[in-house]
PDB file of C-alpha atoms in Angstrom:
ATOM      1  CA  UNK A   1      14.334 -32.576  -2.646  1.00 27.00           C
ATOM      2  CA  UNK A   2      14.996 -31.510  -6.047  1.00 35.00           C
ATOM      3  CA  UNK A   3      11.983 -29.202  -6.067  1.00 36.00           C
ATOM      4  CA  UNK A   4      12.834 -27.484  -2.922  1.00 41.00           C
ATOM      5  CA  UNK A   5      16.412 -26.745  -4.137  1.00 38.00           C
ATOM      6  CA  UNK A   6      14.923 -25.345  -7.494  1.00 40.00           C
ATOM      7  CA  UNK A   7      12.417 -23.116  -5.449  1.00 38.00           C
ATOM      8  CA  UNK A   8      15.161 -21.801  -3.374  1.00 38.00           C
ATOM      9  CA  UNK A   9      17.409 -20.953  -6.502  1.00 41.00           C
ATOM     10  CA  UNK A  10      14.438 -19.227  -8.353  1.00 40.00           C
ATOM     11  CA  UNK A  11      13.597 -17.277  -5.061  1.00 43.00           C
ATOM     12  CA  UNK A  12      17.276 -16.015  -4.719  1.00 46.00           C
ATOM     13  CA  UNK A  13      17.286 -15.088  -8.496  1.00 46.00           C
ATOM     14  CA  UNK A  14      14.550 -12.399  -7.717  1.00 43.00           C
ATOM     15  CA  UNK A  15      16.282  -9.025  -7.258  1.00 46.00           C
ATOM     16  CA  UNK A  16      16.896  -7.808  -3.870  1.00 46.00           C
ATOM     17  CA  UNK A  17      19.217  -7.974  -0.996  1.00 49.00           C
ATOM     18  CA  UNK A  18      17.763 -10.778   1.135  1.00 58.00           C
ATOM     19  CA  UNK A  19      14.524 -12.081  -0.152  1.00 61.00           C
ATOM     20  CA  UNK A  20      12.848 -14.063   2.871  1.00 67.00           C
ATOM     21  CA  UNK A  21      10.624 -17.246   3.119  1.00 73.00           C
ATOM     22  CA  UNK A  22       7.080 -16.878   2.939  1.00 71.00           C
ATOM     23  CA  UNK A  23       7.080 -13.214   1.529  1.00 73.00           C
ATOM     24  CA  UNK A  24       5.631 -12.386  -1.653  1.00 69.00           C
ATOM     25  CA  UNK A  25       8.612 -12.826  -3.342  1.00 71.00           C
ATOM     26  CA  UNK A  26       8.681 -16.352  -2.077  1.00 71.00           C
ATOM     27  CA  UNK A  27       5.261 -16.948  -3.061  1.00 70.00           C
ATOM     28  CA  UNK A  28       5.813 -15.685  -6.492  1.00 70.00           C
ATOM     29  CA  UNK A  29       8.790 -17.888  -7.119  1.00 69.00           C
ATOM     30  CA  UNK A  30       6.731 -20.938  -5.929  1.00 70.00           C
ATOM     31  CA  UNK A  31       3.780 -19.942  -8.063  1.00 68.00           C
ATOM     32  CA  UNK A  32       5.889 -19.270 -11.004  1.00 65.00           C
ATOM     33  CA  UNK A  33       7.562 -22.434 -10.609  1.00 66.00           C
ATOM     34  CA  UNK A  34       4.515 -24.624 -10.046  1.00 68.00           C
ATOM     35  CA  UNK A  35       3.007 -23.308 -13.208  1.00 61.00           C
ATOM     36  CA  UNK A  36       5.905 -24.264 -15.012  1.00 62.00           C
ATOM     37  CA  UNK A  37       6.212 -27.810 -13.588  1.00 58.00           C
ATOM     38  CA  UNK A  38       2.425 -28.405 -14.107  1.00 64.00           C
ATOM     39  CA  UNK A  39       2.213 -26.818 -17.402  1.00 63.00           C
ATOM     40  CA  UNK A  40       5.246 -27.321 -19.317  1.00 63.00           C
ATOM     41  CA  UNK A  41       7.119 -30.088 -17.604  1.00 62.00           C
ATOM     42  CA  UNK A  42      10.632 -30.489 -18.991  1.00 65.00           C
ATOM     43  CA  UNK A  43       9.790 -28.142 -22.132  1.00 71.00           C
ATOM     44  CA  UNK A  44      11.417 -24.853 -22.018  1.00 71.00           C
ATOM     45  CA  UNK A  45       8.512 -21.922 -22.299  1.00 71.00           C
ATOM     46  CA  UNK A  46       8.710 -19.655 -25.210  1.00 77.00           C
ATOM     47  CA  UNK A  47       9.155 -15.821 -24.176  1.00 79.00           C
ATOM     48  CA  UNK A  48       5.156 -15.264 -24.554  1.00 83.00           C
ATOM     49  CA  UNK A  49       4.556 -18.404 -22.370  1.00 73.00           C
ATOM     50  CA  UNK A  50       7.214 -17.180 -19.619  1.00 72.00           C
ATOM     51  CA  UNK A  51       5.286 -13.653 -19.654  1.00 76.00           C
ATOM     52  CA  UNK A  52       1.871 -15.524 -19.295  1.00 75.00           C
ATOM     53  CA  UNK A  53       3.343 -17.324 -16.441  1.00 70.00           C
ATOM     54  CA  UNK A  54       4.746 -14.429 -14.628  1.00 70.00           C
ATOM     55  CA  UNK A  55       1.545 -12.326 -15.153  1.00 73.00           C
ATOM     56  CA  UNK A  56      -0.435 -15.245 -13.726  1.00 71.00           C
ATOM     57  CA  UNK A  57       2.023 -15.486 -10.816  1.00 66.00           C
ATOM     58  CA  UNK A  58       1.752 -11.878 -10.011  1.00 67.00           C
ATOM     59  CA  UNK A  59      -1.974 -11.581 -10.130  1.00 69.00           C
ATOM     60  CA  UNK A  60      -2.162 -14.445  -7.512  1.00 64.00           C
ATOM     61  CA  UNK A  61       0.338 -13.035  -5.123  1.00 60.00           C
ATOM     62  CA  UNK A  62      -1.137  -9.505  -5.505  1.00 63.00           C
ATOM     63  CA  UNK A  63      -4.791 -10.781  -4.381  1.00 60.00           C
ATOM     64  CA  UNK A  64      -3.971 -10.466  -0.522  1.00 57.00           C
ATOM     65  CA  UNK A  65      -2.213  -7.113  -0.702  1.00 57.00           C
ATOM     66  CA  UNK A  66      -5.399  -4.907  -1.850  1.00 56.00           C
ATOM     67  CA  UNK A  67      -8.024  -4.788   1.091  1.00 61.00           C
ATOM     68  CA  UNK A  68     -10.038  -2.021   2.943  1.00 70.00           C
ATOM     69  CA  UNK A  69      -8.692  -1.449   6.163  1.00 83.00           C
ATOM     70  CA  UNK A  70     -11.858  -0.014   7.837  1.00 93.00           C
ATOM     71  CA  UNK A  71     -15.729  -0.833   7.300  1.00 93.00           C
ATOM     72  CA  UNK A  72     -18.827   1.086   8.198  1.00 92.00           C
ATOM     73  CA  UNK A  73     -19.174  -0.545  11.799  1.00 94.00           C
ATOM     74  CA  UNK A  74     -15.734   0.956  12.586  1.00 95.00           C
ATOM     75  CA  UNK A  75     -17.068   4.571  12.205  1.00 96.00           C
ATOM     76  CA  UNK A  76     -18.447   6.399  15.500  1.00 96.00           C
ATOM     77  CA  UNK A  77     -21.367   8.715  14.412  1.00 95.00           C
ATOM     78  CA  UNK A  78     -22.693  11.476  16.914  1.00 92.00           C
ATOM     79  CA  UNK A  79     -24.581  14.491  16.009  1.00 91.00           C
ATOM     80  CA  UNK A  80     -24.842  16.574  12.905  1.00 90.00           C
ATOM     81  CA  UNK A  81     -25.004  20.326  11.736  1.00 89.00           C
ATOM     82  CA  UNK A  82     -22.556  23.053  11.984  1.00 90.00           C
ATOM     83  CA  UNK A  83     -21.285  22.734  15.457  1.00 92.00           C
ATOM     84  CA  UNK A  84     -20.492  18.796  15.008  1.00 92.00           C
ATOM     85  CA  UNK A  85     -18.722  19.574  11.785  1.00 91.00           C
ATOM     86  CA  UNK A  86     -16.556  22.513  13.474  1.00 91.00           C
ATOM     87  CA  UNK A  87     -15.744  19.952  16.111  1.00 93.00           C
ATOM     88  CA  UNK A  88     -14.619  17.144  13.760  1.00 94.00           C
ATOM     89  CA  UNK A  89     -12.679  19.668  11.581  1.00 92.00           C
ATOM     90  CA  UNK A  90     -10.820  20.734  14.743  1.00 94.00           C
ATOM     91  CA  UNK A  91     -10.361  16.859  15.769  1.00 96.00           C
ATOM     92  CA  UNK A  92      -8.990  15.986  12.134  1.00 94.00           C
ATOM     93  CA  UNK A  93      -6.307  18.786  12.107  1.00 94.00           C
ATOM     94  CA  UNK A  94      -5.108  17.221  15.466  1.00 96.00           C
ATOM     95  CA  UNK A  95      -4.624  13.751  13.839  1.00 97.00           C
ATOM     96  CA  UNK A  96      -2.660  15.655  10.937  1.00 95.00           C
ATOM     97  CA  UNK A  97      -0.415  17.514  13.451  1.00 96.00           C
ATOM     98  CA  UNK A  98       0.182  14.368  15.543  1.00 96.00           C
ATOM     99  CA  UNK A  99       1.519  12.544  12.151  1.00 96.00           C
ATOM    100  CA  UNK A 100       3.291  14.888  10.148  1.00 93.00           C
ATOM    101  CA  UNK A 101       4.551  13.857   6.594  1.00 88.00           C
ATOM    102  CA  UNK A 102       7.689  15.724   5.363  1.00 81.00           C
ATOM    103  CA  UNK A 103       6.427  16.769   1.607  1.00 76.00           C
ATOM    104  CA  UNK A 104      10.283  18.189   0.845  1.00 82.00           C
ATOM    105  CA  UNK A 105      10.712  15.210  -1.275  1.00 87.00           C
ATOM    106  CA  UNK A 106       7.924  12.640  -2.666  1.00 90.00           C
ATOM    107  CA  UNK A 107       8.139   9.175  -1.433  1.00 93.00           C
ATOM    108  CA  UNK A 108       8.751   7.599  -4.710  1.00 91.00           C
ATOM    109  CA  UNK A 109      11.799  10.236  -4.825  1.00 92.00           C
ATOM    110  CA  UNK A 110      13.113   8.447  -1.647  1.00 93.00           C
ATOM    111  CA  UNK A 111      12.290   5.061  -2.702  1.00 93.00           C
ATOM    112  CA  UNK A 112      14.265   5.700  -5.932  1.00 92.00           C
ATOM    113  CA  UNK A 113      17.306   6.523  -3.766  1.00 92.00           C
ATOM    114  CA  UNK A 114      17.068   3.764  -1.635  1.00 92.00           C
ATOM    115  CA  UNK A 115      16.757   1.272  -4.567  1.00 91.00           C
ATOM    116  CA  UNK A 116      19.459   2.705  -6.802  1.00 90.00           C
ATOM    117  CA  UNK A 117      21.786   4.351  -4.645  1.00 89.00           C
ATOM    118  CA  UNK A 118      21.581   2.080  -1.623  1.00 87.00           C
ATOM    119  CA  UNK A 119      20.501   5.210   0.218  1.00 87.00           C
ATOM    120  CA  UNK A 120      20.029   4.289   4.011  1.00 90.00           C
ATOM    121  CA  UNK A 121      18.674   7.838   4.786  1.00 91.00           C
ATOM    122  CA  UNK A 122      16.267   7.589   2.109  1.00 92.00           C
ATOM    123  CA  UNK A 123      15.074   4.055   3.334  1.00 92.00           C
ATOM    124  CA  UNK A 124      14.445   5.535   6.625  1.00 93.00           C
ATOM    125  CA  UNK A 125      12.379   8.383   5.039  1.00 93.00           C
ATOM    126  CA  UNK A 126      10.041   5.785   3.366  1.00 95.00           C
ATOM    127  CA  UNK A 127       9.342   4.311   6.440  1.00 95.00           C
ATOM    128  CA  UNK A 128       8.469   7.566   8.159  1.00 95.00           C
ATOM    129  CA  UNK A 129       6.206   8.339   5.334  1.00 96.00           C
ATOM    130  CA  UNK A 130       4.573   4.794   5.886  1.00 96.00           C
ATOM    131  CA  UNK A 131       4.043   5.265   9.685  1.00 96.00           C
ATOM    132  CA  UNK A 132       2.671   8.823   9.200  1.00 96.00           C
ATOM    133  CA  UNK A 133       0.108   7.604   6.462  1.00 96.00           C
ATOM    134  CA  UNK A 134      -0.862   4.818   8.727  1.00 95.00           C
ATOM    135  CA  UNK A 135      -1.137   6.849  11.903  1.00 97.00           C
ATOM    136  CA  UNK A 136      -3.402   9.232  10.205  1.00 97.00           C
ATOM    137  CA  UNK A 137      -5.794   6.463   9.157  1.00 96.00           C
ATOM    138  CA  UNK A 138      -5.703   5.161  12.645  1.00 96.00           C
ATOM    139  CA  UNK A 139      -6.219   8.807  14.131  1.00 97.00           C
ATOM    140  CA  UNK A 140      -9.116   9.484  11.772  1.00 97.00           C
ATOM    141  CA  UNK A 141     -10.796   6.172  12.402  1.00 97.00           C
ATOM    142  CA  UNK A 142     -11.043   6.818  16.101  1.00 96.00           C
ATOM    143  CA  UNK A 143     -12.880  10.031  15.634  1.00 96.00           C
ATOM    144  CA  UNK A 144     -16.461  10.665  16.328  1.00 95.00           C
ATOM    145  CA  UNK A 145     -18.013  11.882  13.059  1.00 96.00           C
ATOM    146  CA  UNK A 146     -21.221  13.839  12.166  1.00 94.00           C
ATOM    147  CA  UNK A 147     -23.553  11.726  10.540  1.00 93.00           C
ATOM    148  CA  UNK A 148     -23.598  13.824   7.153  1.00 91.00           C
ATOM    149  CA  UNK A 149     -20.035  13.191   6.967  1.00 93.00           C
ATOM    150  CA  UNK A 150     -19.595   9.564   7.802  1.00 95.00           C
ATOM    151  CA  UNK A 151     -19.180   7.961   4.566  1.00 95.00           C
ATOM    152  CA  UNK A 152     -16.721  10.486   3.327  1.00 95.00           C
ATOM    153  CA  UNK A 153     -14.878  10.081   6.644  1.00 96.00           C
ATOM    154  CA  UNK A 154     -14.606   6.262   6.009  1.00 96.00           C
ATOM    155  CA  UNK A 155     -13.269   6.701   2.537  1.00 95.00           C
ATOM    156  CA  UNK A 156     -10.665   9.084   3.847  1.00 96.00           C
ATOM    157  CA  UNK A 157      -9.600   6.982   6.773  1.00 97.00           C
ATOM    158  CA  UNK A 158      -9.177   4.063   4.136  1.00 96.00           C
ATOM    159  CA  UNK A 159      -7.314   6.175   1.666  1.00 96.00           C
ATOM    160  CA  UNK A 160      -4.604   6.885   4.500  1.00 96.00           C
ATOM    161  CA  UNK A 161      -4.504   3.826   5.648  1.00 95.00           C
ATOM    162  CA  UNK A 162      -4.102   2.336   2.284  1.00 94.00           C
ATOM    163  CA  UNK A 163      -1.189   4.746   1.441  1.00 95.00           C
ATOM    164  CA  UNK A 164       0.412   3.687   4.686  1.00 95.00           C
ATOM    165  CA  UNK A 165       0.228  -0.172   3.513  1.00 93.00           C
ATOM    166  CA  UNK A 166       1.400   0.592  -0.024  1.00 93.00           C
ATOM    167  CA  UNK A 167       4.328   2.813   1.569  1.00 95.00           C
ATOM    168  CA  UNK A 168       5.270   0.404   3.931  1.00 94.00           C
ATOM    169  CA  UNK A 169       5.238  -2.365   0.871  1.00 91.00           C
ATOM    170  CA  UNK A 170       7.769  -0.009  -0.922  1.00 93.00           C
ATOM    171  CA  UNK A 171      10.146   0.044   2.128  1.00 93.00           C
ATOM    172  CA  UNK A 172      10.049  -3.971   2.059  1.00 90.00           C
ATOM    173  CA  UNK A 173      12.429  -4.066  -1.002  1.00 89.00           C
ATOM    174  CA  UNK A 174      15.312  -5.347   0.714  1.00 85.00           C
ATOM    175  CA  UNK A 175      13.506  -8.360   2.145  1.00 85.00           C
ATOM    176  CA  UNK A 176      10.523  -8.741  -0.235  1.00 84.00           C
ATOM    177  CA  UNK A 177      11.238  -7.098  -3.694  1.00 85.00           C
ATOM    178  CA  UNK A 178       7.914  -8.336  -5.364  1.00 81.00           C
ATOM    179  CA  UNK A 179       5.949  -6.988  -2.805  1.00 83.00           C
ATOM    180  CA  UNK A 180       7.861  -3.494  -3.136  1.00 88.00           C
ATOM    181  CA  UNK A 181       7.405  -4.051  -7.139  1.00 84.00           C
ATOM    182  CA  UNK A 182       3.459  -4.493  -6.780  1.00 84.00           C
ATOM    183  CA  UNK A 183       3.466  -1.409  -4.506  1.00 88.00           C
ATOM    184  CA  UNK A 184       5.071   0.715  -7.131  1.00 88.00           C
ATOM    185  CA  UNK A 185       2.076  -0.046  -9.191  1.00 84.00           C
ATOM    186  CA  UNK A 186      -0.362   0.714  -6.568  1.00 87.00           C
ATOM    187  CA  UNK A 187       1.361   3.903  -5.382  1.00 91.00           C
ATOM    188  CA  UNK A 188      -0.021   6.364  -7.944  1.00 92.00           C
ATOM    189  CA  UNK A 189      -3.661   4.971  -7.729  1.00 91.00           C
ATOM    190  CA  UNK A 190      -3.510   5.231  -4.202  1.00 92.00           C
ATOM    191  CA  UNK A 191      -2.308   8.635  -4.072  1.00 93.00           C
ATOM    192  CA  UNK A 192      -5.188   9.595  -6.432  1.00 95.00           C
ATOM    193  CA  UNK A 193      -7.812   8.239  -4.297  1.00 95.00           C
ATOM    194  CA  UNK A 194      -6.177   9.933  -1.369  1.00 95.00           C
ATOM    195  CA  UNK A 195      -6.550  13.299  -3.171  1.00 95.00           C
ATOM    196  CA  UNK A 196     -10.178  12.622  -4.057  1.00 96.00           C
ATOM    197  CA  UNK A 197     -10.923  11.646  -0.716  1.00 96.00           C
ATOM    198  CA  UNK A 198      -9.627  14.815   0.650  1.00 93.00           C
ATOM    199  CA  UNK A 199     -11.655  17.000  -1.853  1.00 94.00           C
ATOM    200  CA  UNK A 200     -14.877  15.046  -1.052  1.00 93.00           C
ATOM    201  CA  UNK A 201     -14.430  16.089   2.576  1.00 90.00           C
ATOM    202  CA  UNK A 202     -13.231  19.776   1.796  1.00 88.00           C
ATOM    203  CA  UNK A 203     -16.461  20.105  -0.371  1.00 88.00           C
ATOM    204  CA  UNK A 204     -18.721  18.992   2.801  1.00 83.00           C
ATOM    205  CA  UNK A 205     -17.022  21.576   4.740  1.00 79.00           C
ATOM    206  CA  UNK A 206     -17.547  24.254   2.310  1.00 79.00           C
ATOM    207  CA  UNK A 207     -21.252  23.773   1.972  1.00 71.00           C
ATOM    208  CA  UNK A 208     -23.570  25.821   3.762  1.00 55.00           C
TER     209      UNK A 208
END
């Protein structure tokens, strides 16, 4: 009973409006507490040791957050050549049009306003961005793809799906602040991968 009470206290001490059970925040708290009890007992840890505990716990709870949404077997391949590429390009644009992303304000700016100003409108925008990215990923993976574009298409679909997941995690700040914190570190690398995957597709289209 004593351990359970300490776990609840530690979880509630992590910044956030309402950190829920079985979230990454809860897992983080349990992992940190477990390391403390197993390795330190009743001796208070030093600042360096506490940092090591925190880094270990964050690594542990982060492992489940990074994954590929789609694999090669999810890609439907048919045809090759200019006609197939033209048809594919048109289908891709339809996917984008069906899942518009408002670029007037960056997702991280909306996230900052959500956290620092408790701005509900910005919170809604972050969720919309997440839905748009995820929707594009789902739309892309459902397309029929020319053979020569298959691997690049898979990379692009995964990049959009990953952005959708990361931005959705940003939006989870009120109930799972640790997941949201991890997402802030994953956002820029995920954005970079998205840019590179789009550039790769563009190069293929510009080839004769």
